[in-house]
Amino acid sequence: MNIQDTICAIATAPGGAIGIIRISGPEAIAIAEKVFTPAGHNALSLSRHEAGTVTYGHIHSADGSVLDDVLVSLFRAPHSYTGEDSVEISCHGSRYILQQTMRLLIDNGCRAAKPGEYTRRAFQNGKMDLSQAEAVADLIASKDKATHHMAISQMRGGFSRELASLRDRLLRLTALLELELDFSDHEELEFADRTELDSLAREIHSKMKRLADSFSTGNALKNGVPVAIVGQTNAGKSTLLNALLGEDKAIVSDIDGTTRDTIEDTTVIDGVTFRFIDTAGIRHTDDTIEAMGIERSFRAIDKAQIVILLIDAKRNDESFTMFYNEVRPHLEGKQVVAALNKCDAGAAPAKPQPTTEIAANLREGWRQIAISAKYGLNIDSLRSLLVGLTGLDTLSATDVIVTNVRHYEALTHAVDAISRVIDGLATGLPSDLVAQDLRECLYHLADILGEVTTTEVLNSIFASFCIGK
């Protein structure tokens, strides 16, 4: 992949009314001039146009015939997406026109761009750091409000600025600490204030730990927040799944044990994608197939971020207690919504009293709601409750959430390194060993921003991009 090549690619999806071809590189304007003729007898050639101008004219084939009427946008380095001279040809969206234009450009000196090559050039030319470049792919792939919010925040540099600020402050004290090593024969000299260094290390540890911890939320929002619907047999789990999805996804029956496997589907609620998992009813059974389904139910609970504990308001406490004792060990650390179902037609009071087991957990942060999955009572309120549990409604435009596993791994290593710095300062570790841990922390922060990234890592990252971006 030679950055001196001039590249071209179709930047729009097929089938639209308009198609765009992007050209970028040192010969972008000269090559565009070979296939484009401005309209009018006195029209200026592209090379004589100022940056940021749009010119109407024709793409002409090798035999001189007109292929299409087009608009050509001109960008001069460094004021373009890639930081290079760039041209964008807006033509009609015909697959034939686009392919013929690409052929003309390649015949006149362009090379077909590889996946992500435009954004890679933008990174290599200093138009964005690596975390911002990775956010471009996330922005293109965003499918709801939550993923769009996270991608646009990262692409605009919210994550980068936070890391750069931490790194700059840490770098200053690291430089002072390493300066002491140059005067190691004067043991009494201390350029880096140990108290200030310890305070800064603890602050950086706290902020990096917060960023690393946000990955669980960011990853769930990116891939769909997993919500397990759990309850006894015939508690109404499948009916609730259908109500939340707004379609008949699961078979509903009054016969106990109808659902013998997990059923899942996704839906978007207030801009957040949720992945709902209907599980087999949990009870003691001698049926081998049903027992396998129940075991899968437990695995679904373990993987879920939110658990809807569905309680049949018509059943007695003793029946629920047996079920609860089975499921309780799997609920540790989960966000739990205790949903009392079948609260319709006089089956239960408007605000039913929770069972003894649920009452104790409500004080620990569980939520409770009375619903009727069959008749739609309070289903919208349940949806709003689920959105609230994701924390998205409390996020501001400046909040940073980590969604990239590469960033998470680097942050985890950086947290480990700064933890060793804190321990080393507390135990009086020699300055050279403390400096080594500081350098390691700085290395992992620089890795996220792309300051120390290898060619192999770059190839892996940009290979996942679409061609034309």
mmCIF file of N, CA, C and O in Angstrom, residues 1-2 45 107 194 234 237 244 317 412:
data_model
loop_
_atom_site.group_PDB
_atom_site.id
_atom_site.type_symbol
_atom_site.label_atom_id
_atom_site.label_comp_id
_atom_site.label_asym_id
_atom_site.label_seq_id
_atom_site.Cartn_x
_atom_site.Cartn_y
_atom_site.Cartn_z
ATOM 1 N N MET A 1 0.858 -1.191 0.000
ATOM 2 C CA MET A 1 0.000 0.000 0.000
ATOM 3 C C MET A 1 0.894 1.241 0.000
ATOM 4 O O MET A 1 1.474 1.596 1.015
ATOM 5 N N ASN A 2 1.043 1.856 -1.170
ATOM 6 C CA ASN A 2 1.951 2.989 -1.343
ATOM 7 C C ASN A 2 1.170 4.287 -1.219
ATOM 8 O O ASN A 2 0.248 4.553 -1.990
ATOM 9 N N SER A 45 -9.878 24.870 -16.635
ATOM 10 C CA SER A 45 -9.510 23.501 -16.283
ATOM 11 C C SER A 45 -9.488 23.365 -14.764
ATOM 12 O O SER A 45 -9.349 24.361 -14.030
ATOM 13 N N ASP A 107 -7.220 3.641 -16.046
ATOM 14 C CA ASP A 107 -6.443 3.691 -17.292
ATOM 15 C C ASP A 107 -5.567 4.929 -17.376
ATOM 16 O O ASP A 107 -4.545 4.942 -18.092
ATOM 17 N N ARG A 194 7.561 13.325 44.848
ATOM 18 C CA ARG A 194 6.928 12.007 45.043
ATOM 19 C C ARG A 194 5.466 12.143 45.454
ATOM 20 O O ARG A 194 4.624 11.341 45.044
ATOM 21 N N ASN A 234 -44.978 -21.235 32.439
ATOM 22 C CA ASN A 234 -46.292 -20.619 32.235
ATOM 23 C C ASN A 234 -46.468 -19.309 33.004
ATOM 24 O O ASN A 234 -47.592 -18.936 33.360
ATOM 25 N N LYS A 237 -43.567 -15.658 29.963
ATOM 26 C CA LYS A 237 -42.313 -15.158 29.391
ATOM 27 C C LYS A 237 -42.412 -14.963 27.876
ATOM 28 O O LYS A 237 -41.993 -13.948 27.330
ATOM 29 N N LEU A 244 -42.855 -7.150 23.911
ATOM 30 C CA LEU A 244 -41.716 -6.239 23.818
ATOM 31 C C LEU A 244 -41.252 -6.067 22.377
ATOM 32 O O LEU A 244 -40.831 -4.977 21.970
ATOM 33 N N ASP A 317 -46.747 -17.687 47.241
ATOM 34 C CA ASP A 317 -45.350 -17.412 47.569
ATOM 35 C C ASP A 317 -44.520 -18.684 47.658
ATOM 36 O O ASP A 317 -43.333 -18.689 47.321
ATOM 37 N N THR A 412 -6.568 -1.671 30.033
ATOM 38 C CA THR A 412 -6.357 -2.632 31.122
ATOM 39 C C THR A 412 -4.877 -2.764 31.448
ATOM 40 O O THR A 412 -4.474 -2.778 32.621
#
